[in-house]
PDB file of C-alpha atoms in Angstrom:
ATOM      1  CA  UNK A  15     255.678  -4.184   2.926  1.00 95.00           C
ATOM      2  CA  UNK A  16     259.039  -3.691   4.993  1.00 95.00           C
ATOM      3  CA  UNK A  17     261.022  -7.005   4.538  1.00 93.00           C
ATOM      4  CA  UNK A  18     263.985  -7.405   7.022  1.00 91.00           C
ATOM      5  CA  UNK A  19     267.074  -8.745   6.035  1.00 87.00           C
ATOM      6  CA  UNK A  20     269.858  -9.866   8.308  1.00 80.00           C
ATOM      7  CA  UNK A  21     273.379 -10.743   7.467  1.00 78.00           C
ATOM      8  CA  UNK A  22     274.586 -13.894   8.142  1.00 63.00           C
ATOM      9  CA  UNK A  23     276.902 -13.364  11.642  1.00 56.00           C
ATOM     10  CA  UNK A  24     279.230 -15.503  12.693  1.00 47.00           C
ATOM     11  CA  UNK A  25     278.793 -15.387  16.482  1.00 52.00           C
ATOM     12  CA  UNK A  26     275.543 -15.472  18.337  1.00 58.00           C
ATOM     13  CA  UNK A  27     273.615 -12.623  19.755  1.00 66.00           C
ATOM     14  CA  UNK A  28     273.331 -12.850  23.434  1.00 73.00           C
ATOM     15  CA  UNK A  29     269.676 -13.721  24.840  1.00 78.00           C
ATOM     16  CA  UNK A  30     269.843 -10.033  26.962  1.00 85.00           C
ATOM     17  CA  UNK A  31     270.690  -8.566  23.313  1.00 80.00           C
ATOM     18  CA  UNK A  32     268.099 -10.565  21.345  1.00 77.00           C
ATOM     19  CA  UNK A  33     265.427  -9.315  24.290  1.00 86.00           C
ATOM     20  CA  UNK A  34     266.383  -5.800  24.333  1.00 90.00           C
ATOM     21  CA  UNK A  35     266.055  -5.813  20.590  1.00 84.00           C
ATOM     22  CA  UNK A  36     262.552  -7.691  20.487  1.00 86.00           C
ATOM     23  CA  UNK A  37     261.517  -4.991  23.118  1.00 94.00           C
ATOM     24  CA  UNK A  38     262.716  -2.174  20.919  1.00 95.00           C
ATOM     25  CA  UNK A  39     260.709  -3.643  17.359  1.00 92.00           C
ATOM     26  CA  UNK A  40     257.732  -4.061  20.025  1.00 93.00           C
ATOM     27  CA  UNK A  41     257.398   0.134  20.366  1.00 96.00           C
ATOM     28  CA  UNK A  42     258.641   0.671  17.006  1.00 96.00           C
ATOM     29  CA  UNK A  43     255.947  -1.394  15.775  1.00 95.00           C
ATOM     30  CA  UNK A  44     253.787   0.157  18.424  1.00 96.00           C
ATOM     31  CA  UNK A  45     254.702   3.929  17.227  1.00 96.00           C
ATOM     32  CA  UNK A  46     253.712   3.142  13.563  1.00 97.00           C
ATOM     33  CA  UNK A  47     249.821   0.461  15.142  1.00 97.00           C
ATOM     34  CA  UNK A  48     249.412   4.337  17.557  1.00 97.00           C
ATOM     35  CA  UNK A  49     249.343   5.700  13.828  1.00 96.00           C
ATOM     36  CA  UNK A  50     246.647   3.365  12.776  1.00 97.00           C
ATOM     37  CA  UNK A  51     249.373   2.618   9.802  1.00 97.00           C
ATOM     38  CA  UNK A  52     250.220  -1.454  10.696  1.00 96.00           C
ATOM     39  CA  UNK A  53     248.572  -3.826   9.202  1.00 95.00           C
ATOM     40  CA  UNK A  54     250.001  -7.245   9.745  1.00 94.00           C
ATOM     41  CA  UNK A  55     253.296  -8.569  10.903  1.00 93.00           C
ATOM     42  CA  UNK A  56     255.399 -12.025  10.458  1.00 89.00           C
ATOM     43  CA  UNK A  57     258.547 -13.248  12.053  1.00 85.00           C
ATOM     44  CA  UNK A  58     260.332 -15.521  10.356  1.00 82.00           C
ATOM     45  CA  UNK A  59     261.955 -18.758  12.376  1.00 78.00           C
ATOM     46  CA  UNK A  60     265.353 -20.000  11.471  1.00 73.00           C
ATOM     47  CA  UNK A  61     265.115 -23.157  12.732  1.00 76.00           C
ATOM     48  CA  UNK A  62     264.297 -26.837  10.915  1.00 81.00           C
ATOM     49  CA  UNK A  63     264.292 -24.554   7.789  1.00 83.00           C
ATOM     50  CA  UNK A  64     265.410 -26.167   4.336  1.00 84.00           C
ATOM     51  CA  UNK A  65     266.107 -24.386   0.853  1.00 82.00           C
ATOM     52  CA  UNK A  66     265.558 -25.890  -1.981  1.00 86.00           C
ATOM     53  CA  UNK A  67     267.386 -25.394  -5.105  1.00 83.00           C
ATOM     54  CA  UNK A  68     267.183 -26.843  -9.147  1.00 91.00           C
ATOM     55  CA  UNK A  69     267.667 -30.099  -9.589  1.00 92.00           C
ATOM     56  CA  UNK A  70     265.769 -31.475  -6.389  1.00 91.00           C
ATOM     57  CA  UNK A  71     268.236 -30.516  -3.962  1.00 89.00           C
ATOM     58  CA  UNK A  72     267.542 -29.464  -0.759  1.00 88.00           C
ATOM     59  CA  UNK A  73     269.667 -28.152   1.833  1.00 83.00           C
ATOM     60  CA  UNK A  74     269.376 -27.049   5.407  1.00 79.00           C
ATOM     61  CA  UNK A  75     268.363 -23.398   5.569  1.00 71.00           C
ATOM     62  CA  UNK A  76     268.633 -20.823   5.176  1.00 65.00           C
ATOM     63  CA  UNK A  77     272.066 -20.477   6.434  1.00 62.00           C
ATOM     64  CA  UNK A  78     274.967 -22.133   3.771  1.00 57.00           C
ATOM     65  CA  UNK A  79     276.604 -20.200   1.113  1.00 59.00           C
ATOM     66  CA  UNK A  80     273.781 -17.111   1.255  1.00 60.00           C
ATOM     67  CA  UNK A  81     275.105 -13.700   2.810  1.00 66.00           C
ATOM     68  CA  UNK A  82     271.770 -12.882   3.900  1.00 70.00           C
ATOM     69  CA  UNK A  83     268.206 -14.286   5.562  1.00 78.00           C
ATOM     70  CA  UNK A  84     264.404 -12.949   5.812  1.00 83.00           C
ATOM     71  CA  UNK A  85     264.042 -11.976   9.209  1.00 84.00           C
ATOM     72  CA  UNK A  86     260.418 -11.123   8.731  1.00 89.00           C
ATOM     73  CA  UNK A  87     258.376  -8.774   7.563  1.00 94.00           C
ATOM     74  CA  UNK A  88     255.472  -6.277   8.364  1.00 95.00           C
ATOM     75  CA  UNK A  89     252.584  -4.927   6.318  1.00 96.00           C
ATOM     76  CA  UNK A  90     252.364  -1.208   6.368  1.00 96.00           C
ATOM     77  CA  UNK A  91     249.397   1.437   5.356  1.00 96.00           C
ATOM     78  CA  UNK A  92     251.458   3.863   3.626  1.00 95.00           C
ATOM     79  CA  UNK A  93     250.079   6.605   1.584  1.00 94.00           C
ATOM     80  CA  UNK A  94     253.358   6.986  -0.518  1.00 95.00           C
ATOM     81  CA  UNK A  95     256.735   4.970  -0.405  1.00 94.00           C
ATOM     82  CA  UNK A  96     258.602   7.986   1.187  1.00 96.00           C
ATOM     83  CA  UNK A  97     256.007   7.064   4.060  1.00 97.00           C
ATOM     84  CA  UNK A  98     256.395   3.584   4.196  1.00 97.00           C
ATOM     85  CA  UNK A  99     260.810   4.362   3.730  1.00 97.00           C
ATOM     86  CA  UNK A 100     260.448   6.600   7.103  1.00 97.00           C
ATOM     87  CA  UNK A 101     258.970   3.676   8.881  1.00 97.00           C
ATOM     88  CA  UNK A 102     261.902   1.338   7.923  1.00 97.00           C
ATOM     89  CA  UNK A 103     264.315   4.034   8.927  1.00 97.00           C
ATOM     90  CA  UNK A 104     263.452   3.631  12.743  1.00 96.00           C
ATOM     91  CA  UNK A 105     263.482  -0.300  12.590  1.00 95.00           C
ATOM     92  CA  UNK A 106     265.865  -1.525  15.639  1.00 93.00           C
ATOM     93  CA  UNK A 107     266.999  -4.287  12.540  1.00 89.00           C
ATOM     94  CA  UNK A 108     269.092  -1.559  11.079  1.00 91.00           C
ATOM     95  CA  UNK A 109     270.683  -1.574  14.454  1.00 88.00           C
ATOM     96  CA  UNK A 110     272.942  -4.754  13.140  1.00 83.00           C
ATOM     97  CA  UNK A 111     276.147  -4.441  11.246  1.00 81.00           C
ATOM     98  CA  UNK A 112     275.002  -5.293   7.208  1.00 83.00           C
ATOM     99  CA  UNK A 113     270.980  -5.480   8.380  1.00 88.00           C
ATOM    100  CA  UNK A 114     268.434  -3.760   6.144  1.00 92.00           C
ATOM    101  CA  UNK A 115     264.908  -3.309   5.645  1.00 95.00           C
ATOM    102  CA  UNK A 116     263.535  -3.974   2.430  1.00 94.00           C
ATOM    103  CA  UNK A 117     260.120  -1.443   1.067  1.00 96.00           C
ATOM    104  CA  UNK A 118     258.192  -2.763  -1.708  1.00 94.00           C
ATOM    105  CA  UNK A 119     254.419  -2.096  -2.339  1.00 93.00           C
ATOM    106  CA  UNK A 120     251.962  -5.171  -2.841  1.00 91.00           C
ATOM    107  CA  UNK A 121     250.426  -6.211  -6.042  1.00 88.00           C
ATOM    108  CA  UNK A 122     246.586  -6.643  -5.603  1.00 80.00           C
ATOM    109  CA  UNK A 123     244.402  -7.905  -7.774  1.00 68.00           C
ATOM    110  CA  UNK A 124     244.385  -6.486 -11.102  1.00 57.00           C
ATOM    111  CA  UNK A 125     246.949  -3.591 -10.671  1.00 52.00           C
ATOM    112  CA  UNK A 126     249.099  -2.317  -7.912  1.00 49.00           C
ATOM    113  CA  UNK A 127     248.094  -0.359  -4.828  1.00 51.00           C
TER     114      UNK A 127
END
């Protein structure tokens, strides 16, 4: 799984910048589906979101005090996690300042594959 993480930014990403990088993850994605490699893929929406913390509080989210947010994510077939670390490499996330791509491998069932 490649889980993307984007620093909080203070100003707003312009809707020509926003398209041109939605049209970049759309071939990236692409490159890795032409490998028969992609398996699923979720975008995450930042609005009406709410975190909710110990104690029954809940705030508006997931901005606030956190330096980071879940962008998304995308299930990967990768035969190793050097494979699955060269797809996150050509993500157009790690195009933002303090952006990163998170790989861990899924737990299923009884073990890990």
């Amino acid at each position: 799984m490649l889980i993307f993480r984007h620093e909080n930014a203070t100003g707003m990403v312009s809707p020509e910048q926003m398209q041109l990088w939605m049209k970049q993850t759309m071939d990236w994605i692409d490159g890795i589906t032409k490998q028969h490699k992609f398996v699923l893929g979720i975008g995450l929406l930042f609005d009406n979101a709410k975190v909710v913390w110990p104690n029954n509080v809940v705030t508006e989210g997931p901005f606030g005090k956190i330096k980071e947010t879940l962008g998304g994510y995308i299930i990967v077939k990768a035969d190793s996690v050097d494979e699955a670390v060269g797809f996150a490499k050509g993500s157009p996330i790690l195009q933002g300042a303090g952006n990163s791509v998170e790989v861990r491998r899924i737990a299923k069932g009884d073990g890990v594959h």
